[in-house]
PDB file of C-alpha atoms and ligand atoms in Angstrom:
ATOM      1  CA  UNK L  29      -5.278   1.919 -19.022  1.00 78.00           C
ATOM      2  CA  UNK L  30      -7.382   3.965 -16.701  1.00 93.00           C
ATOM      3  CA  UNK L  31      -7.253   5.993 -13.516  1.00 97.00           C
ATOM      4  CA  UNK L  32      -9.677   4.319 -11.097  1.00 98.00           C
ATOM      5  CA  UNK L  33     -11.610   6.182  -8.378  1.00 97.00           C
ATOM      6  CA  UNK L  34     -10.097   5.726  -4.898  1.00 97.00           C
ATOM      7  CA  UNK L  35     -12.000   4.419  -1.887  1.00 98.00           C
ATOM      8  CA  UNK L  36     -11.693   7.131   0.778  1.00 97.00           C
ATOM      9  CA  UNK L  37     -11.981   6.488   4.531  1.00 97.00           C
ATOM     10  CA  UNK L  38     -14.179   5.948   6.374  1.00 96.00           C
ATOM     11  CA  UNK L  39     -15.546   3.238   4.092  1.00 97.00           C
ATOM     12  CA  UNK L  40     -16.610  -0.277   5.141  1.00 98.00           C
ATOM     13  CA  UNK L  41     -14.724  -1.796   2.191  1.00 98.00           C
ATOM     14  CA  UNK L  42     -11.415  -0.751   3.786  1.00 98.00           C
ATOM     15  CA  UNK L  43     -12.212  -3.098   6.709  1.00 98.00           C
ATOM     16  CA  UNK L  44     -12.867  -6.154   4.543  1.00 98.00           C
ATOM     17  CA  UNK L  45     -10.474  -9.061   4.071  1.00 98.00           C
ATOM     18  CA  UNK L  46      -9.554  -9.466   0.403  1.00 98.00           C
ATOM     19  CA  UNK L  47      -9.846 -12.831  -1.354  1.00 98.00           C
ATOM     20  CA  UNK L  48      -6.820 -14.791  -2.654  1.00 98.00           C
ATOM     21  CA  UNK L  49      -6.392 -14.818  -6.431  1.00 98.00           C
ATOM     22  CA  UNK L  50      -6.419 -18.267  -8.070  1.00 98.00           C
ATOM     23  CA  UNK L  51      -3.354 -18.948 -10.202  1.00 96.00           C
ATOM     24  CA  UNK L  52      -5.529 -19.741 -13.232  1.00 96.00           C
ATOM     25  CA  UNK L  53      -7.173 -16.319 -12.908  1.00 98.00           C
ATOM     26  CA  UNK L  54      -3.851 -14.531 -13.513  1.00 98.00           C
ATOM     27  CA  UNK L  55      -4.530 -13.646 -17.146  1.00 98.00           C
ATOM     28  CA  UNK L  56      -4.483 -10.663 -19.485  1.00 98.00           C
ATOM     29  CA  UNK L  57      -7.665  -9.230 -17.962  1.00 98.00           C
ATOM     30  CA  UNK L  58      -6.071  -9.285 -14.523  1.00 98.00           C
ATOM     31  CA  UNK L  59      -2.835  -7.777 -15.916  1.00 98.00           C
ATOM     32  CA  UNK L  60      -4.943  -5.019 -17.483  1.00 98.00           C
ATOM     33  CA  UNK L  61      -6.448  -4.307 -14.048  1.00 98.00           C
ATOM     34  CA  UNK L  62      -2.933  -4.331 -12.503  1.00 98.00           C
ATOM     35  CA  UNK L  63      -1.900  -1.760 -15.134  1.00 97.00           C
ATOM     36  CA  UNK L  64      -4.828   0.393 -14.020  1.00 98.00           C
ATOM     37  CA  UNK L  65      -3.681   0.029 -10.403  1.00 98.00           C
ATOM     38  CA  UNK L  66      -0.204   1.295 -11.350  1.00 96.00           C
ATOM     39  CA  UNK L  67      -1.707   4.202 -13.336  1.00 95.00           C
ATOM     40  CA  UNK L  68      -3.942   5.119 -10.403  1.00 96.00           C
ATOM     41  CA  UNK L  69      -1.031   4.933  -7.942  1.00 94.00           C
ATOM     42  CA  UNK L  70       1.276   7.079 -10.110  1.00 92.00           C
ATOM     43  CA  UNK L  71      -1.476   9.608 -10.891  1.00 92.00           C
ATOM     44  CA  UNK L  72      -2.088  10.102  -7.151  1.00 91.00           C
ATOM     45  CA  UNK L  73       1.662  10.159  -6.346  1.00 88.00           C
ATOM     46  CA  UNK L  74       1.403   7.110  -4.106  1.00 91.00           C
ATOM     47  CA  UNK L  75       4.218   4.684  -3.359  1.00 93.00           C
ATOM     48  CA  UNK L  76       1.849   1.751  -3.098  1.00 96.00           C
ATOM     49  CA  UNK L  77      -1.762   0.813  -3.710  1.00 98.00           C
ATOM     50  CA  UNK L  78      -3.860  -2.203  -2.784  1.00 98.00           C
ATOM     51  CA  UNK L  79      -6.747  -3.416  -4.968  1.00 98.00           C
ATOM     52  CA  UNK L  80      -9.252  -2.814  -2.149  1.00 98.00           C
ATOM     53  CA  UNK L  81      -8.415   0.906  -2.384  1.00 98.00           C
ATOM     54  CA  UNK L  82     -10.187   0.929  -5.751  1.00 98.00           C
ATOM     55  CA  UNK L  83     -12.954  -1.289  -4.359  1.00 98.00           C
ATOM     56  CA  UNK L  84     -11.697  -4.651  -5.658  1.00 98.00           C
ATOM     57  CA  UNK L  85     -11.428  -7.209  -2.858  1.00 98.00           C
ATOM     58  CA  UNK L  86      -8.563  -9.269  -4.284  1.00 98.00           C
ATOM     59  CA  UNK L  87      -5.178  -9.882  -2.686  1.00 98.00           C
ATOM     60  CA  UNK L  88      -3.231  -7.714  -5.117  1.00 98.00           C
ATOM     61  CA  UNK L  89      -0.960  -4.753  -4.438  1.00 98.00           C
ATOM     62  CA  UNK L  90       1.361  -2.591  -6.473  1.00 98.00           C
ATOM     63  CA  UNK L  91       4.251  -0.460  -5.293  1.00 97.00           C
ATOM     64  CA  UNK L  92       7.129   1.556  -6.690  1.00 95.00           C
ATOM     65  CA  UNK L  93       9.928   2.754  -4.432  1.00 91.00           C
ATOM     66  CA  UNK L  94      12.168   3.570  -7.412  1.00 88.00           C
ATOM     67  CA  UNK L  95      12.440   7.239  -6.506  1.00 83.00           C
ATOM     68  CA  UNK L  96      12.273   6.751  -2.749  1.00 80.00           C
ATOM     69  CA  UNK L  97       9.823   9.079  -1.043  1.00 80.00           C
ATOM     70  CA  UNK L  98       9.808  12.887  -0.815  1.00 74.00           C
ATOM     71  CA  UNK L  99       8.879  12.471   2.870  1.00 73.00           C
ATOM     72  CA  UNK L 100      12.197  10.712   3.465  1.00 72.00           C
ATOM     73  CA  UNK L 101      14.581  13.119   1.805  1.00 74.00           C
ATOM     74  CA  UNK L 102      17.788  11.109   2.302  1.00 74.00           C
ATOM     75  CA  UNK L 103      16.579   8.452  -0.099  1.00 74.00           C
ATOM     76  CA  UNK L 104      14.496  10.539  -2.503  1.00 78.00           C
ATOM     77  CA  UNK L 105      15.795  10.798  -6.040  1.00 82.00           C
ATOM     78  CA  UNK L 106      13.456  12.604  -8.436  1.00 80.00           C
ATOM     79  CA  UNK L 107      15.432  11.156 -11.367  1.00 83.00           C
ATOM     80  CA  UNK L 108      15.441   7.607  -9.948  1.00 84.00           C
ATOM     81  CA  UNK L 109      14.504   4.733 -12.208  1.00 88.00           C
ATOM     82  CA  UNK L 110      10.981   3.360 -11.786  1.00 90.00           C
ATOM     83  CA  UNK L 111      10.859   0.057  -9.902  1.00 93.00           C
ATOM     84  CA  UNK L 112       7.295  -1.238 -10.300  1.00 96.00           C
ATOM     85  CA  UNK L 113       6.459  -4.342  -8.265  1.00 97.00           C
ATOM     86  CA  UNK L 114       3.137  -6.175  -8.357  1.00 98.00           C
ATOM     87  CA  UNK L 115       2.347  -8.752  -5.681  1.00 98.00           C
ATOM     88  CA  UNK L 116      -0.468 -11.249  -5.782  1.00 98.00           C
ATOM     89  CA  UNK L 117      -1.320 -13.201  -2.594  1.00 98.00           C
ATOM     90  CA  UNK L 118       1.732 -11.807  -0.708  1.00 98.00           C
ATOM     91  CA  UNK L 119       2.820 -13.435   2.543  1.00 98.00           C
ATOM     92  CA  UNK L 120       5.459 -12.289   5.029  1.00 98.00           C
ATOM     93  CA  UNK L 121       7.820 -15.236   5.566  1.00 98.00           C
ATOM     94  CA  UNK L 122      10.224 -13.418   7.890  1.00 98.00           C
ATOM     95  CA  UNK L 123      10.251 -10.159   9.826  1.00 98.00           C
ATOM     96  CA  UNK L 124      13.153  -8.618  11.768  1.00 98.00           C
ATOM     97  CA  UNK L 125      12.914  -8.027  15.507  1.00 98.00           C
ATOM     98  CA  UNK L 126      14.406  -4.614  14.878  1.00 98.00           C
ATOM     99  CA  UNK L 127      11.749  -1.943  14.426  1.00 98.00           C
ATOM    100  CA  UNK L 128      11.530   1.118  12.233  1.00 97.00           C
ATOM    101  CA  UNK L 129       9.318   4.163  12.716  1.00 96.00           C
ATOM    102  CA  UNK L 130       8.073   6.158   9.745  1.00 94.00           C
ATOM    103  CA  UNK L 131       5.473   8.860   9.177  1.00 94.00           C
ATOM    104  CA  UNK L 132       2.949   7.038   6.991  1.00 95.00           C
ATOM    105  CA  UNK L 133       0.273   8.355   4.710  1.00 95.00           C
ATOM    106  CA  UNK L 134      -2.333   6.582   2.601  1.00 96.00           C
ATOM    107  CA  UNK L 135      -4.195   7.416  -0.612  1.00 96.00           C
ATOM    108  CA  UNK L 136      -7.412   6.445   1.201  1.00 97.00           C
ATOM    109  CA  UNK L 137      -6.642   9.090   3.896  1.00 97.00           C
ATOM    110  CA  UNK L 138      -5.735  12.140   1.808  1.00 94.00           C
ATOM    111  CA  UNK L 139      -3.404  14.645   3.499  1.00 92.00           C
ATOM    112  CA  UNK L 140      -3.221  12.619   6.740  1.00 95.00           C
ATOM    113  CA  UNK L 141       0.029  11.351   8.228  1.00 94.00           C
ATOM    114  CA  UNK L 142       1.027   9.539  11.385  1.00 95.00           C
ATOM    115  CA  UNK L 143       4.094   7.803  12.819  1.00 96.00           C
ATOM    116  CA  UNK L 144       3.801   4.014  12.739  1.00 97.00           C
ATOM    117  CA  UNK L 145       6.354   1.508  14.071  1.00 97.00           C
ATOM    118  CA  UNK L 146       6.809  -1.799  12.231  1.00 98.00           C
ATOM    119  CA  UNK L 147       9.536  -4.419  11.690  1.00 98.00           C
ATOM    120  CA  UNK L 148      12.509  -2.811   9.931  1.00 98.00           C
ATOM    121  CA  UNK L 149      13.003  -5.679   7.453  1.00 98.00           C
ATOM    122  CA  UNK L 150      10.605  -8.226   5.991  1.00 98.00           C
ATOM    123  CA  UNK L 151      10.896 -11.002   3.463  1.00 98.00           C
ATOM    124  CA  UNK L 152       7.801 -11.496   1.327  1.00 98.00           C
ATOM    125  CA  UNK L 153       6.700 -14.397  -0.854  1.00 98.00           C
ATOM    126  CA  UNK L 154       4.223 -13.606  -3.614  1.00 98.00           C
ATOM    127  CA  UNK L 155       3.098 -14.322  -7.155  1.00 98.00           C
ATOM    128  CA  UNK L 156       4.009 -11.769  -9.779  1.00 98.00           C
ATOM    129  CA  UNK L 157       1.655 -10.612 -12.541  1.00 98.00           C
ATOM    130  CA  UNK L 158       2.613 -13.686 -14.600  1.00 97.00           C
ATOM    131  CA  UNK L 159       1.796 -16.104 -11.783  1.00 98.00           C
ATOM    132  CA  UNK L 160       5.464 -16.854 -11.044  1.00 98.00           C
ATOM    133  CA  UNK L 161       6.549 -17.270  -7.427  1.00 98.00           C
ATOM    134  CA  UNK L 162       8.872 -14.584  -6.140  1.00 98.00           C
ATOM    135  CA  UNK L 163      10.548 -13.870  -2.822  1.00 98.00           C
ATOM    136  CA  UNK L 164      12.071 -10.526  -1.986  1.00 98.00           C
ATOM    137  CA  UNK L 165      13.499  -8.778   1.054  1.00 98.00           C
ATOM    138  CA  UNK L 166      12.558  -5.207   1.867  1.00 97.00           C
ATOM    139  CA  UNK L 167      14.015  -2.810   4.415  1.00 96.00           C
ATOM    140  CA  UNK L 168      13.181   0.540   5.976  1.00 94.00           C
ATOM    141  CA  UNK L 169      10.816   2.626   3.809  1.00 93.00           C
ATOM    142  CA  UNK L 170      10.293  -0.183   1.274  1.00 95.00           C
ATOM    143  CA  UNK L 171       9.445  -2.538   4.155  1.00 97.00           C
ATOM    144  CA  UNK L 172       7.017   0.072   5.522  1.00 97.00           C
ATOM    145  CA  UNK L 173       5.345   0.312   2.131  1.00 97.00           C
ATOM    146  CA  UNK L 174       4.906  -3.422   1.594  1.00 98.00           C
ATOM    147  CA  UNK L 175       3.625  -3.983   5.157  1.00 98.00           C
ATOM    148  CA  UNK L 176       1.214  -1.042   4.840  1.00 98.00           C
ATOM    149  CA  UNK L 177      -0.207  -2.384   1.559  1.00 98.00           C
ATOM    150  CA  UNK L 178      -0.403  -5.950   2.888  1.00 98.00           C
ATOM    151  CA  UNK L 179      -2.380  -4.634   5.872  1.00 98.00           C
ATOM    152  CA  UNK L 180      -4.980  -3.327   3.409  1.00 98.00           C
ATOM    153  CA  UNK L 181      -5.512  -6.893   2.143  1.00 98.00           C
ATOM    154  CA  UNK L 182      -6.452  -7.837   5.716  1.00 98.00           C
ATOM    155  CA  UNK L 183      -8.803  -4.903   6.304  1.00 98.00           C
ATOM    156  CA  UNK L 184      -6.250  -2.996   8.385  1.00 98.00           C
ATOM    157  CA  UNK L 185      -5.338   0.642   7.782  1.00 98.00           C
ATOM    158  CA  UNK L 186      -2.329   2.556   9.151  1.00 98.00           C
ATOM    159  CA  UNK L 187      -4.343   4.397  11.797  1.00 97.00           C
ATOM    160  CA  UNK L 188      -5.227   1.009  13.326  1.00 97.00           C
ATOM    161  CA  UNK L 189      -1.586   0.957  14.509  1.00 97.00           C
ATOM    162  CA  UNK L 190      -1.818   4.201  16.512  1.00 96.00           C
ATOM    163  CA  UNK L 191      -3.599   5.135  19.743  1.00 96.00           C
ATOM    164  CA  UNK L 192      -7.347   5.765  19.702  1.00 96.00           C
ATOM    165  CA  UNK L 193      -6.836   9.435  20.582  1.00 96.00           C
ATOM    166  CA  UNK L 194      -4.486   9.953  17.653  1.00 96.00           C
ATOM    167  CA  UNK L 195      -6.741   7.940  15.347  1.00 96.00           C
ATOM    168  CA  UNK L 196      -9.782  10.061  16.305  1.00 96.00           C
ATOM    169  CA  UNK L 197      -7.732  13.184  15.572  1.00 96.00           C
ATOM    170  CA  UNK L 198      -6.781  11.897  12.123  1.00 96.00           C
ATOM    171  CA  UNK L 199     -10.404  10.988  11.324  1.00 96.00           C
ATOM    172  CA  UNK L 200     -11.618  14.460  12.410  1.00 96.00           C
ATOM    173  CA  UNK L 201      -8.974  16.185  10.313  1.00 95.00           C
ATOM    174  CA  UNK L 202      -9.888  13.983   7.369  1.00 95.00           C
ATOM    175  CA  UNK L 203     -13.585  14.911   7.703  1.00 94.00           C
ATOM    176  CA  UNK L 204     -12.660  18.616   7.664  1.00 93.00           C
ATOM    177  CA  UNK L 205     -10.418  18.067   4.669  1.00 92.00           C
ATOM    178  CA  UNK L 206     -13.222  16.258   2.810  1.00 90.00           C
ATOM    179  CA  UNK L 207     -15.747  19.020   3.621  1.00 90.00           C
ATOM    180  CA  UNK L 208     -13.435  21.581   2.085  1.00 86.00           C
ATOM    181  CA  UNK L 209     -13.690  19.494  -1.073  1.00 77.00           C
ATOM    182  CA  UNK L 210      -9.942  19.640  -1.393  1.00 60.00           C
ATOM    183  CA  UNK L 211      -9.790  16.496  -3.501  1.00 58.00           C
TER     184      UNK L 211
HETATM  185 ZN1   ZN J 309      -2.864   2.777   2.431  1.00 53.42          ZN
END
């Protein structure tokens, strides 16, 4: 297991569309890589991570909402059980009309946050790390997380959902943060 270096914005790789994973390629090597993704996500205190964020353009994401999120205190439980989920080739099969707004962050945009509005509930079909088909419904912060990570697989980042003025502000703040060498 290894902690992999993160791709930090702005980086052209974050705008690329990731390739589907063939079922026959879901093997021990891939599971080893998925383990590294989890390690990297936990090490950086993320709730989710897409493969492209470590520079691998495959449609794979990991997430763990087991403790909730410290930025959403009502649901945060520091002693919560881990709930690791790996999705390969995820697809949204249903999304609610009802929306949900949440202040999102991203490991590729260290220390940057912005409100994003998305469907409140989604149902997602995917292959797990053993190549078995799964379908699962997510709501509120979990739904935010899965939609955010799925965006990464399509070359979309959370600031693409906000106004240009706000996006420019985030990018400027990020540049300053990077210059300080704070990470
Ligand atoms: Zn992200």
